[in-house]
Coordinates of C-alpha atoms and ligand atoms in Angstrom, one line a residue:
M1 CA 1.8 29.7 1.7
L2 CA 4.3 26.8 2.1
L3 CA 3.5 23.5 4.0
Q4 CA 6.3 21.0 4.7
G5 CA 5.5 17.3 4.8
I6 CA 7.3 14.1 4.2
A7 CA 8.4 13.5 0.5
A8 CA 6.5 10.3 -0.3
S9 CA 6.6 10.0 -4.0
P10 CA 8.9 12.1 -6.2
G11 CA 8.0 14.5 -9.0
Y12 CA 6.3 17.9 -9.4
A13 CA 2.7 18.7 -10.1
I14 CA 0.8 22.0 -10.6
G15 CA -3.0 21.8 -10.3
V16 CA -6.2 22.8 -8.6
A17 CA -6.8 21.8 -4.9
K18 CA -9.6 19.5 -4.0
V19 CA -10.0 19.0 -0.3
L20 CA -11.7 15.8 0.8
S21 CA -13.5 16.9 3.9
A22 CA -14.1 14.6 6.8
K23 CA -16.8 17.0 8.1
A24 CA -20.2 15.6 9.1
V25 CA -23.1 16.2 6.8
H26 CA -25.5 18.8 8.0
I27 CA -29.0 17.5 8.2
V28 CA -32.1 19.5 9.1
K29 CA -35.3 17.9 10.5
R30 CA -38.5 18.9 8.6
Q31 CA -42.0 18.1 9.7
L32 CA -44.2 17.0 6.8
A33 CA -48.0 17.1 6.2
D34 CA -49.8 13.8 5.5
S35 CA -50.2 14.8 1.9
Q36 CA -46.4 15.0 1.5
L37 CA -45.6 11.5 2.7
D38 CA -46.1 9.6 -0.5
E39 CA -43.8 12.0 -2.4
E40 CA -41.2 11.8 0.4
T41 CA -41.0 8.0 0.4
G42 CA -40.9 8.2 -3.4
R43 CA -37.9 10.6 -3.2
F44 CA -36.3 8.2 -0.7
D45 CA -36.8 5.2 -3.1
A46 CA -35.3 7.2 -5.9
A47 CA -32.2 8.1 -3.8
I48 CA -31.7 4.5 -2.9
A49 CA -32.0 3.5 -6.6
A50 CA -29.6 6.2 -7.7
T51 CA -27.1 5.1 -5.0
R52 CA -27.4 1.5 -6.2
V53 CA -26.5 2.6 -9.7
E54 CA -23.6 4.7 -8.5
L55 CA -22.2 1.8 -6.4
E56 CA -22.7 -0.7 -9.3
V57 CA -20.7 1.6 -11.6
I58 CA -17.8 1.9 -9.2
H59 CA -17.9 -1.9 -8.5
G60 CA -18.0 -2.7 -12.2
K61 CA -14.9 -0.4 -12.8
L62 CA -13.0 -2.1 -10.0
V63 CA -13.8 -5.6 -11.3
A64 CA -12.7 -4.6 -14.8
Q65 CA -9.4 -3.3 -13.3
Q66 CA -9.1 -6.6 -11.4
K67 CA -9.1 -4.8 -8.1
E68 CA -11.0 -7.6 -6.3
P69 CA -10.5 -6.6 -2.7
E70 CA -11.5 -3.0 -3.4
A71 CA -14.5 -4.2 -5.4
E72 CA -15.7 -6.3 -2.4
I73 CA -16.0 -3.1 -0.3
F74 CA -18.6 -1.8 -2.7
E75 CA -20.3 -5.2 -2.8
A76 CA -20.8 -4.9 0.9
H77 CA -22.1 -1.4 0.5
L78 CA -24.6 -2.6 -2.1
M79 CA -25.8 -5.2 0.4
L80 CA -26.4 -2.4 2.9
L81 CA -28.9 -0.9 0.5
E82 CA -31.0 -4.1 1.0
D83 CA -30.8 -4.0 4.8
E84 CA -34.2 -4.0 6.4
E85 CA -33.1 -2.4 9.6
L86 CA -31.5 0.4 7.8
V87 CA -33.6 1.1 4.7
D88 CA -37.1 -0.2 5.5
R89 CA -36.9 1.2 9.0
S90 CA -36.0 4.6 7.7
K91 CA -39.0 4.6 5.3
E92 CA -41.3 3.6 8.1
R93 CA -40.0 6.5 10.2
V94 CA -40.8 9.0 7.4
R95 CA -44.5 7.9 7.6
E96 CA -44.7 7.3 11.4
E97 CA -42.9 10.5 12.5
R98 CA -43.9 12.5 9.4
I99 CA -40.3 13.6 8.8
N100 CA -38.1 14.2 5.8
A101 CA -36.2 11.3 4.4
E102 CA -32.7 12.6 4.9
Y103 CA -33.4 13.1 8.6
A104 CA -35.0 9.7 9.0
F105 CA -32.2 7.9 7.1
F106 CA -29.4 9.8 8.9
T107 CA -30.8 9.2 12.4
T108 CA -31.5 5.5 11.7
S109 CA -28.0 4.9 10.2
E110 CA -26.3 6.8 13.0
E111 CA -28.2 4.9 15.7
I112 CA -27.1 1.6 14.1
A113 CA -23.6 2.8 13.5
E114 CA -23.2 4.1 17.1
M115 CA -24.7 0.9 18.6
I116 CA -22.3 -1.4 16.8
S117 CA -19.2 0.8 17.2
A118 CA -19.9 0.9 21.0
L119 CA -19.4 -2.9 21.1
D120 CA -15.6 -2.7 21.1
D121 CA -15.3 -5.2 18.2
P122 CA -12.9 -4.1 15.5
Y123 CA -14.9 -5.9 12.8
L124 CA -18.1 -4.2 13.8
K125 CA -16.4 -0.8 14.0
E126 CA -15.5 -1.2 10.3
R127 CA -19.1 -2.0 9.5
A128 CA -20.1 1.2 11.3
A129 CA -17.8 3.1 8.9
D130 CA -19.4 1.3 6.0
I131 CA -22.9 2.3 7.2
R132 CA -21.8 5.9 7.5
D133 CA -20.2 5.8 4.0
V134 CA -23.4 4.5 2.4
S135 CA -25.5 6.9 4.4
R136 CA -23.5 9.8 3.1
R137 CA -24.0 8.7 -0.5
V138 CA -27.8 8.3 0.0
I139 CA -28.1 11.7 1.7
N140 CA -26.0 13.3 -1.0
H141 CA -28.6 12.0 -3.5
L142 CA -31.5 13.3 -1.4
Q143 CA -29.8 16.7 -1.3
G144 CA -28.7 16.7 -4.9
I145 CA -25.0 16.8 -4.1
S146 CA -22.5 14.7 -6.2
S147 CA -21.0 11.9 -4.1
E148 CA -18.0 11.6 -6.3
P149 CA -15.9 14.5 -5.1
L150 CA -13.8 14.4 -8.2
N151 CA -16.6 14.4 -10.8
D152 CA -17.4 18.1 -10.5
V153 CA -13.8 19.3 -10.9
T154 CA -12.2 19.7 -14.2
G155 CA -8.5 20.2 -14.8
K156 CA -5.6 18.7 -13.0
I157 CA -6.6 17.9 -9.4
I158 CA -4.4 17.8 -6.4
L159 CA -6.1 15.9 -3.7
F160 CA -5.8 16.9 0.0
A161 CA -7.1 14.5 2.6
E162 CA -6.7 13.5 6.2
D163 CA -5.6 10.1 4.9
L164 CA -6.4 7.9 2.0
T165 CA -7.8 4.4 2.6
P166 CA -7.4 1.6 0.1
S167 CA -11.0 2.3 -1.0
D168 CA -10.1 6.0 -1.7
T169 CA -6.9 5.0 -3.6
A170 CA -8.8 2.3 -5.5
Q171 CA -10.8 5.1 -7.0
L172 CA -8.0 7.5 -7.8
D173 CA -7.9 8.2 -11.5
P174 CA -4.3 9.2 -12.3
S175 CA -5.5 11.0 -15.5
K176 CA -7.5 13.4 -13.2
V177 CA -5.6 13.3 -9.9
V178 CA -2.0 14.5 -10.6
A179 CA -0.8 14.5 -7.0
F180 CA -2.0 14.2 -3.5
A181 CA -1.1 15.3 0.0
T182 CA -2.3 13.8 3.3
Q183 CA -2.1 15.0 6.8
A184 CA -1.4 11.6 8.2
G185 CA 1.1 8.9 7.3
G186 CA 4.9 8.3 6.8
R187 CA 7.1 7.5 3.8
T188 CA 6.3 3.8 4.1
S189 CA 2.5 4.1 4.8
H190 CA 0.2 2.6 2.3
S191 CA -0.9 5.8 0.6
A192 CA 2.8 6.6 0.0
I193 CA 3.6 3.2 -1.4
I194 CA 0.5 3.3 -3.7
A195 CA 1.5 6.8 -5.0
R196 CA 4.9 5.6 -5.9
S197 CA 3.5 2.6 -7.7
I198 CA 1.1 4.7 -9.8
G199 CA 3.9 7.2 -10.3
I200 CA 2.2 10.4 -9.1
P201 CA 4.0 12.9 -6.7
A202 CA 2.7 12.7 -3.1
I203 CA 3.4 14.2 0.2
V204 CA 2.3 12.7 3.5
G205 CA 2.4 13.8 7.1
I206 CA 1.7 17.5 6.5
G207 CA -0.1 17.7 9.8
G208 CA -2.1 20.7 11.0
S209 CA -5.6 21.5 9.8
L210 CA -6.1 21.1 6.1
E211 CA -9.3 23.0 6.0
N212 CA -7.6 26.2 7.3
A213 CA -4.6 25.8 5.1
V214 CA -6.1 25.0 1.7
K215 CA -9.4 25.6 -0.1
D216 CA -11.0 23.9 -3.1
G217 CA -10.1 25.6 -6.3
Q218 CA -6.8 27.2 -5.2
T219 CA -3.8 26.7 -7.4
V220 CA -1.3 24.4 -5.7
I221 CA 2.2 23.1 -6.4
I222 CA 3.2 19.7 -5.1
D223 CA 7.0 19.1 -4.9
G224 CA 7.0 15.4 -4.1
T225 CA 10.7 15.3 -4.3
N226 CA 11.3 17.7 -1.4
G227 CA 8.0 17.3 0.5
K228 CA 6.7 20.8 -0.2
V229 CA 3.2 22.1 -0.8
I230 CA 3.0 25.6 -2.2
I231 CA -0.5 27.1 -2.0
E232 CA -1.4 30.0 -4.3
P233 CA 2.2 30.2 -5.7
D234 CA 3.6 33.5 -7.1
E235 CA 4.6 33.8 -10.8
A236 CA 8.3 33.0 -10.1
S237 CA 7.4 29.7 -8.4
L238 CA 5.0 28.7 -11.1
A239 CA 7.7 29.4 -13.7
R240 CA 10.3 27.5 -11.8
Y241 CA 8.1 24.4 -11.3
S242 CA 6.9 24.5 -14.9
Q243 CA 10.5 24.3 -15.8
L244 CA 11.1 21.4 -13.4
Q245 CA 8.1 19.6 -14.8
Q246 CA 9.5 20.0 -18.3
E247 CA 12.8 18.6 -17.1
Q248 CA 11.0 15.7 -15.4
H249 CA 9.2 14.9 -18.6
E250 CA 12.6 14.9 -20.5
H251 CA 14.0 12.6 -17.8
A252 CA 11.1 10.2 -18.2
Q253 CA 11.8 10.0 -21.9
Y254 CA 15.5 9.5 -21.3
Y255 CA 14.7 6.7 -18.8
Q256 CA 12.5 5.0 -21.4
T257 CA 15.7 4.2 -23.3
Y258 CA 16.6 1.8 -20.5
L259 CA 13.4 -0.2 -20.9
N260 CA 14.8 -3.3 -22.5
Q261 CA 18.4 -2.9 -21.2
P262 CA 20.0 -5.3 -18.8
S263 CA 20.5 -4.1 -15.2
V264 CA 24.3 -3.9 -15.2
S265 CA 26.8 -1.5 -13.6
R266 CA 29.5 0.4 -15.6
D267 CA 32.0 -2.3 -14.6
G268 CA 29.8 -5.1 -15.8
V269 CA 28.2 -6.4 -12.5
Q270 CA 24.7 -7.6 -13.2
V271 CA 21.9 -7.3 -10.6
E272 CA 18.2 -7.8 -10.7
L273 CA 15.8 -4.8 -10.7
V274 CA 12.4 -6.1 -9.8
A275 CA 9.1 -4.7 -8.5
N276 CA 7.0 -4.6 -5.4
I277 CA 3.3 -5.4 -6.1
G278 CA 0.0 -5.8 -4.3
S279 CA -2.2 -7.1 -7.1
V280 CA -2.3 -8.8 -10.5
K281 CA -2.8 -5.4 -12.1
D282 CA 0.4 -4.1 -10.4
A283 CA 2.2 -7.1 -12.0
E284 CA 1.1 -6.0 -15.4
Q285 CA 2.2 -2.5 -14.8
A286 CA 5.5 -3.7 -13.4
A287 CA 6.2 -5.6 -16.6
K288 CA 5.5 -2.5 -18.7
A289 CA 7.8 -0.4 -16.4
G290 CA 10.8 -2.6 -17.1
A291 CA 10.8 -4.9 -14.1
E292 CA 12.7 -8.1 -14.5
G293 CA 10.5 -9.9 -12.0
I294 CA 8.6 -9.4 -8.8
G295 CA 10.7 -9.2 -5.5
L296 CA 7.7 -8.8 -3.3
F297 CA 4.0 -9.6 -3.8
R298 CA 2.2 -8.2 -0.7
T299 CA -0.4 -10.9 -0.6
E300 CA -2.2 -9.4 2.4
F301 CA -3.8 -7.0 0.0
L302 CA -5.9 -10.0 -1.2
Y303 CA -7.1 -10.3 2.4
M304 CA -7.7 -6.6 3.2
D305 CA -11.1 -5.2 2.7
A306 CA -12.4 -8.6 1.5
P307 CA -15.5 -9.7 3.4
E308 CA -13.9 -13.0 4.4
L309 CA -10.6 -14.9 4.0
P310 CA -9.8 -15.3 0.3
S311 CA -10.3 -19.0 -0.8
E312 CA -7.5 -21.2 -2.1
E313 CA -8.9 -20.8 -5.6
T314 CA -9.0 -17.0 -5.4
Q315 CA -5.5 -16.9 -4.2
F316 CA -4.3 -19.5 -6.7
E317 CA -5.8 -17.5 -9.6
A318 CA -4.1 -14.2 -8.4
Y319 CA -0.7 -15.8 -8.0
R320 CA -0.9 -17.6 -11.4
K321 CA -2.1 -14.5 -13.2
A322 CA 0.6 -12.3 -11.6
A323 CA 3.3 -14.9 -12.6
E324 CA 1.9 -15.0 -16.1
A325 CA 1.8 -11.1 -16.3
I326 CA 5.4 -10.7 -15.4
G327 CA 6.5 -13.6 -17.6
S328 CA 6.5 -17.3 -16.6
K329 CA 10.4 -17.4 -16.5
S330 CA 10.8 -14.2 -14.4
P331 CA 11.1 -14.6 -10.7
I332 CA 8.1 -13.7 -8.5
V333 CA 8.5 -13.8 -4.8
I334 CA 5.2 -14.4 -3.1
R335 CA 5.3 -13.2 0.5
T336 CA 2.9 -15.0 2.7
S337 CA 0.3 -12.7 4.4
D338 CA 1.7 -9.9 6.5
I339 CA -1.5 -9.1 8.4
G340 CA -1.5 -6.9 11.5
G341 CA 0.5 -3.7 12.2
D342 CA -1.1 -1.1 10.0
K343 CA -2.9 -3.7 7.9
E344 CA -6.1 -4.5 9.7
I345 CA -8.4 -7.3 8.5
P346 CA -11.7 -6.6 10.2
Y347 CA -13.3 -10.0 9.7
M348 CA -10.4 -11.8 11.3
K349 CA -11.4 -10.3 14.6
L350 CA -7.9 -9.9 15.9
P351 CA -7.6 -8.6 19.4
K352 CA -7.0 -4.9 19.7
E353 CA -3.4 -4.1 20.8
D354 CA -1.6 -1.2 22.2
N355 CA 1.4 -1.7 20.0
P356 CA 0.2 -3.5 16.9
F357 CA 3.6 -3.2 15.1
L358 CA 5.2 -5.0 18.1
G359 CA 2.3 -7.4 18.3
F360 CA 0.4 -10.3 16.7
R361 CA 1.5 -9.8 13.1
A362 CA 2.4 -11.7 9.9
I363 CA 4.1 -15.1 10.5
R364 CA 3.0 -14.9 14.2
I365 CA -0.6 -15.0 13.1
C366 CA 0.0 -17.6 10.4
L367 CA 1.7 -20.0 12.8
D368 CA -1.2 -19.5 15.2
R369 CA -3.8 -20.2 12.4
P370 CA -2.2 -23.1 10.5
E371 CA -5.3 -23.8 8.5
M372 CA -5.4 -20.3 7.1
F373 CA -1.7 -20.5 6.4
K374 CA -1.8 -23.9 4.7
T375 CA -4.6 -22.6 2.4
Q376 CA -2.3 -19.9 1.2
L377 CA 0.7 -22.2 0.9
R378 CA -1.4 -24.7 -1.2
A379 CA -2.4 -21.8 -3.5
I380 CA 1.2 -20.7 -3.9
L381 CA 2.5 -24.2 -4.5
R382 CA -0.3 -24.9 -7.1
A383 CA 0.6 -21.6 -8.9
S384 CA 4.3 -22.6 -8.9
A385 CA 3.5 -25.0 -11.7
F386 CA 2.8 -22.0 -13.9
G387 CA 5.7 -19.7 -13.2
N388 CA 9.0 -19.0 -11.4
L389 CA 7.5 -18.6 -8.0
K390 CA 9.4 -18.3 -4.7
I391 CA 8.0 -18.2 -1.2
M392 CA 8.9 -15.7 1.5
F393 CA 7.9 -15.6 5.1
P394 CA 7.6 -12.1 6.7
M395 CA 8.6 -10.9 10.2
I396 CA 10.7 -13.8 11.1
A397 CA 12.4 -13.1 14.5
A398 CA 13.4 -16.6 15.6
L399 CA 14.8 -19.7 14.0
N400 CA 11.9 -21.7 15.4
E401 CA 9.4 -19.6 13.5
W402 CA 11.2 -20.2 10.2
R403 CA 11.4 -23.9 11.0
Q404 CA 7.7 -24.2 11.9
A405 CA 6.7 -22.3 8.7
K406 CA 9.0 -24.5 6.6
S407 CA 7.6 -27.7 8.1
L408 CA 4.0 -26.6 7.4
L409 CA 5.1 -26.0 3.9
E410 CA 6.6 -29.5 3.7
E411 CA 3.3 -30.9 5.1
V412 CA 1.3 -29.1 2.3
K413 CA 3.8 -30.4 -0.3
G414 CA 3.1 -33.9 0.9
E415 CA -0.6 -33.4 0.7
L416 CA -0.4 -32.1 -2.8
R417 CA 1.8 -35.0 -3.8
E418 CA -0.7 -37.5 -2.4
A419 CA -3.5 -35.8 -4.3
G420 CA -1.5 -35.8 -7.5
I421 CA -1.5 -32.1 -7.9
S422 CA 1.5 -30.6 -9.6
F423 CA 3.8 -28.0 -8.2
N424 CA 7.5 -27.1 -8.3
P425 CA 9.0 -29.4 -5.7
S426 CA 12.3 -27.4 -5.5
I427 CA 10.6 -24.0 -5.1
E428 CA 12.9 -21.6 -3.3
V429 CA 11.9 -20.5 0.2
G430 CA 13.3 -17.5 1.9
I431 CA 12.6 -15.1 4.7
M432 CA 12.4 -11.3 5.1
I433 CA 15.0 -9.7 7.3
E434 CA 13.1 -6.9 8.9
I435 CA 13.6 -7.6 12.6
P436 CA 17.0 -6.7 14.1
A437 CA 17.2 -10.1 15.8
A438 CA 17.1 -11.9 12.5
A439 CA 19.6 -9.5 11.0
I440 CA 22.0 -10.2 13.9
L441 CA 21.5 -13.9 13.6
A442 CA 21.6 -13.8 9.8
D443 CA 24.5 -16.3 9.7
K444 CA 22.3 -18.9 11.4
F445 CA 19.4 -18.3 9.1
A446 CA 21.6 -18.3 6.0
K447 CA 22.5 -21.9 6.6
E448 CA 18.8 -23.0 6.3
V449 CA 17.0 -20.6 3.9
D450 CA 17.4 -20.2 0.1
F451 CA 17.4 -16.4 0.2
F452 CA 16.9 -13.3 2.2
S453 CA 15.0 -10.2 1.3
I454 CA 15.7 -7.2 3.6
G455 CA 12.6 -5.3 4.5
T456 CA 14.0 -1.9 5.5
N457 CA 10.6 -0.3 6.1
D458 CA 10.3 -2.4 9.2
L459 CA 14.0 -3.0 9.9
V460 CA 14.4 0.8 10.3
Q461 CA 11.4 1.3 12.5
Y462 CA 12.5 -1.6 14.8
T463 CA 16.2 -0.5 14.9
M464 CA 15.4 3.1 15.6
A465 CA 12.3 2.4 17.8
A466 CA 10.4 4.9 15.6
D467 CA 6.9 4.0 14.4
R468 CA 7.0 4.2 10.6
M469 CA 3.5 5.7 10.5
N470 CA 4.3 8.6 12.8
P471 CA 5.0 11.8 10.8
K472 CA 6.8 13.4 13.7
L473 CA 9.4 10.6 13.7
G474 CA 10.3 11.0 10.0
Y475 CA 13.8 12.2 11.0
L476 CA 14.5 8.8 12.6
N477 CA 13.0 6.7 9.9
D478 CA 15.9 7.0 7.6
P479 CA 17.5 3.8 6.2
L480 CA 20.8 5.7 5.6
H481 CA 21.3 5.6 9.4
P482 CA 24.7 3.8 9.9
A483 CA 23.1 1.4 12.5
V484 CA 20.8 0.2 9.7
L485 CA 23.6 0.1 7.2
Q486 CA 25.7 -2.0 9.5
L487 CA 22.9 -4.5 9.9
I488 CA 22.4 -4.6 6.1
E489 CA 26.1 -5.2 5.6
R490 CA 26.0 -8.1 8.1
V491 CA 23.0 -9.7 6.4
I492 CA 24.5 -9.5 2.9
S493 CA 27.9 -10.9 4.1
A494 CA 26.1 -13.8 6.0
A495 CA 24.1 -14.7 2.9
H496 CA 27.1 -14.7 0.6
A497 CA 29.3 -16.6 3.0
N498 CA 26.7 -19.3 2.8
G499 CA 26.2 -19.2 -1.0
K500 CA 22.7 -17.6 -0.8
W501 CA 21.4 -14.6 -2.7
V502 CA 20.0 -11.5 -1.0
G503 CA 17.5 -8.9 -2.1
M504 CA 15.9 -5.9 -0.6
C505 CA 12.2 -5.1 -0.9
G506 CA 12.0 -2.2 1.5
E507 CA 11.5 1.2 0.0
M508 CA 15.2 1.9 0.5
A509 CA 16.1 -0.3 -2.5
G510 CA 14.7 2.3 -4.9
Q511 CA 16.3 5.4 -3.3
K512 CA 19.0 7.1 -5.3
H513 CA 21.3 7.8 -2.3
A514 CA 21.0 4.2 -1.2
L515 CA 21.6 2.5 -4.5
P516 CA 25.4 3.2 -4.7
I517 CA 25.9 1.9 -1.1
L518 CA 23.8 -1.2 -1.7
L519 CA 25.7 -1.9 -5.0
G520 CA 28.9 -1.5 -3.1
L521 CA 27.7 -3.9 -0.3
G522 CA 27.0 -6.5 -3.0
L523 CA 23.2 -6.7 -2.9
D524 CA 21.9 -9.1 -5.6
E525 CA 18.3 -8.0 -6.1
F526 CA 16.7 -4.6 -5.7
S527 CA 12.9 -4.6 -5.4
M528 CA 11.1 -1.3 -5.6
S529 CA 8.0 0.6 -6.8
A530 CA 7.6 0.0 -10.5
S531 CA 8.1 3.7 -11.3
A532 CA 11.6 3.7 -9.7
I533 CA 13.0 0.8 -11.9
L534 CA 14.1 2.7 -15.0
P535 CA 15.7 5.6 -13.0
A536 CA 17.5 3.0 -10.9
R537 CA 18.7 1.1 -14.1
A538 CA 20.0 4.4 -15.6
L539 CA 21.9 5.2 -12.4
L540 CA 23.3 1.7 -12.1
A541 CA 24.7 1.9 -15.6
K542 CA 26.9 4.8 -14.6
L543 CA 28.2 3.3 -11.3
S544 CA 31.2 1.1 -10.9
Q545 CA 30.8 -1.6 -8.2
Q546 CA 34.5 -1.4 -7.4
E547 CA 34.3 2.3 -6.7
M548 CA 31.0 1.9 -4.7
K549 CA 32.7 -0.8 -2.5
Q550 CA 34.9 2.0 -1.1
V551 CA 31.9 4.3 -0.7
A552 CA 30.1 1.6 1.2
Q553 CA 33.0 0.9 3.5
A554 CA 33.4 4.6 4.2
V555 CA 29.8 5.2 5.1
L556 CA 29.7 2.2 7.5
E557 CA 32.2 4.2 9.6
L558 CA 30.1 7.3 9.9
G559 CA 27.9 8.4 12.8
S560 CA 24.6 9.7 11.3
A561 CA 22.3 9.5 8.3
E562 CA 23.0 13.1 7.5
E563 CA 26.7 12.4 7.3
V564 CA 26.0 9.4 5.1
K565 CA 23.9 11.4 2.7
A566 CA 26.5 14.2 2.5
Y567 CA 29.3 11.7 1.9
V568 CA 27.4 10.0 -0.9
E569 CA 26.5 13.4 -2.5
E570 CA 30.1 14.4 -2.4
H571 CA 31.8 11.1 -3.5
V572 CA 29.3 9.7 -6.0
Q573 CA 29.5 12.2 -8.9
E574 CA 27.1 10.1 -11.0
L575 CA 24.2 11.2 -8.8
K576 CA 24.4 14.7 -10.2
Ligands
PEP1 C1 9.4 -3.8 4.7 O1 9.1 -3.9 5.9 O2 10.4 -3.3 4.3 C2 8.5 -4.4 3.7 C3 8.9 -4.5 2.5 O3 7.3 -4.9 4.1 P1 6.0 -4.0 4.4 O4 6.4 -2.6 3.9 O5 4.9 -4.6 3.7 O6 5.9 -4.1 5.9
MG2 MG1 7.6 -5.2 6.6

């Protein structure tokens, strides 16, 4: 059987399906005799203790991997095991109602979860999910089922899930999970971005009902390059994909030869190939993957899933360590927090919105909460004494937003100076161009900022009026659309006319059909998933910027993304 989804992370994998089921656990009520009650409460205590050990192990692993925000999720789960309302109350019910522990615990946790999720408070809704998560683990122990869905599977696993949350992805072990496919999501949703950063093939937005389509243990092929899932493939498909995997392996070895090479075109034009990261660990991986710097540090990952706003110290440490990991001379662009949209921060208690991508997001929140914003700016400025940091504001739509953000930055600089704390006084400050209004007025912004970075993930969704998370709209979410290309051309020209450099940190920067056009348009810095850097450097080495200028001018005149792609395929021989 063949399922078609959105190609989220390229490559091929052959493995065994593991379906992460979202089904509710099945709990039966059993009435107990008085003589059984001691044993039942003992069984319950043992399940709580085993869950604690399990959570401590996961927590320890995440701390060792420096995945602090993810580790904090499990800290919160550990705290729930101490909760009187949940744990002590369940135990009382075993005795009072003479019932089995799983039923007592399940009903108690459901009652609490339902009560708090009825309160219409996004923060408490998240806590309800935590309670259910912990409840599932404890009940699994009571029923003798492994909570770690991947522990009981050997071989190469291909994970199928409705969607993968940051906590799921935090636990993905790329040595076991060779690929994944999700029902939800689009090319620029988090699960897709994370798959590209760890370099495993992935498909998102396959829709339909997973449980009817694929079963645990079935052999599956994931073609992440073309967005295809093949379930129980025939011999011919297996042979073809084994061959493709072999070629992929040979390509990877070939790309390694570009590891320590400069990023330069065939006609000698040097650009910067840098990485997008969300953590210190990503910075270390980016350095190993040949990145010359960091073009986007998505700092909101430090805020997500943490139990509260990260302190100045926590942030300072993260920025300093990331700068040191990539090399203190290499550029590292720290984007101030881009909270909102698809990135919910439960503890911030932001009002629920009908259109979160068009709502209270990123710089709009920061300007509304200057104390939170200034804490982050202080942390970045302090870290600027330890590396080549640059600051970037996301989601700028209006000149006033930029000016207000800049003046808060100046205020913080003044405070640091007064306190005698060192920082780089001439730190570069730029903005993301991801809203069409900013792209259209790029000439005005270019007079005031130090640099631009084009965020095509959002620029495309706002230009095409197509939610980037909606799998049905994948056909509109294409950065090769000439309307988007014309905006990009306008932004690059405006920056250069004002003597400023311009980068791109949207996923487009790492796409092979886009690279020739972007080189031709004169983009200075390309920021992408770490795994895309060496293939991009290898392609760049074959291209001539002079020739690509003509390609770029030609595609700007076309009428659709399909025509642009076809034109590039026909006229850029080096892609073959
Ligand atoms: C973008 O919009 O292109 C971008 C890089 O930002 P994010 O994907 O984090 O919204
Ligand atoms: Mg964006």
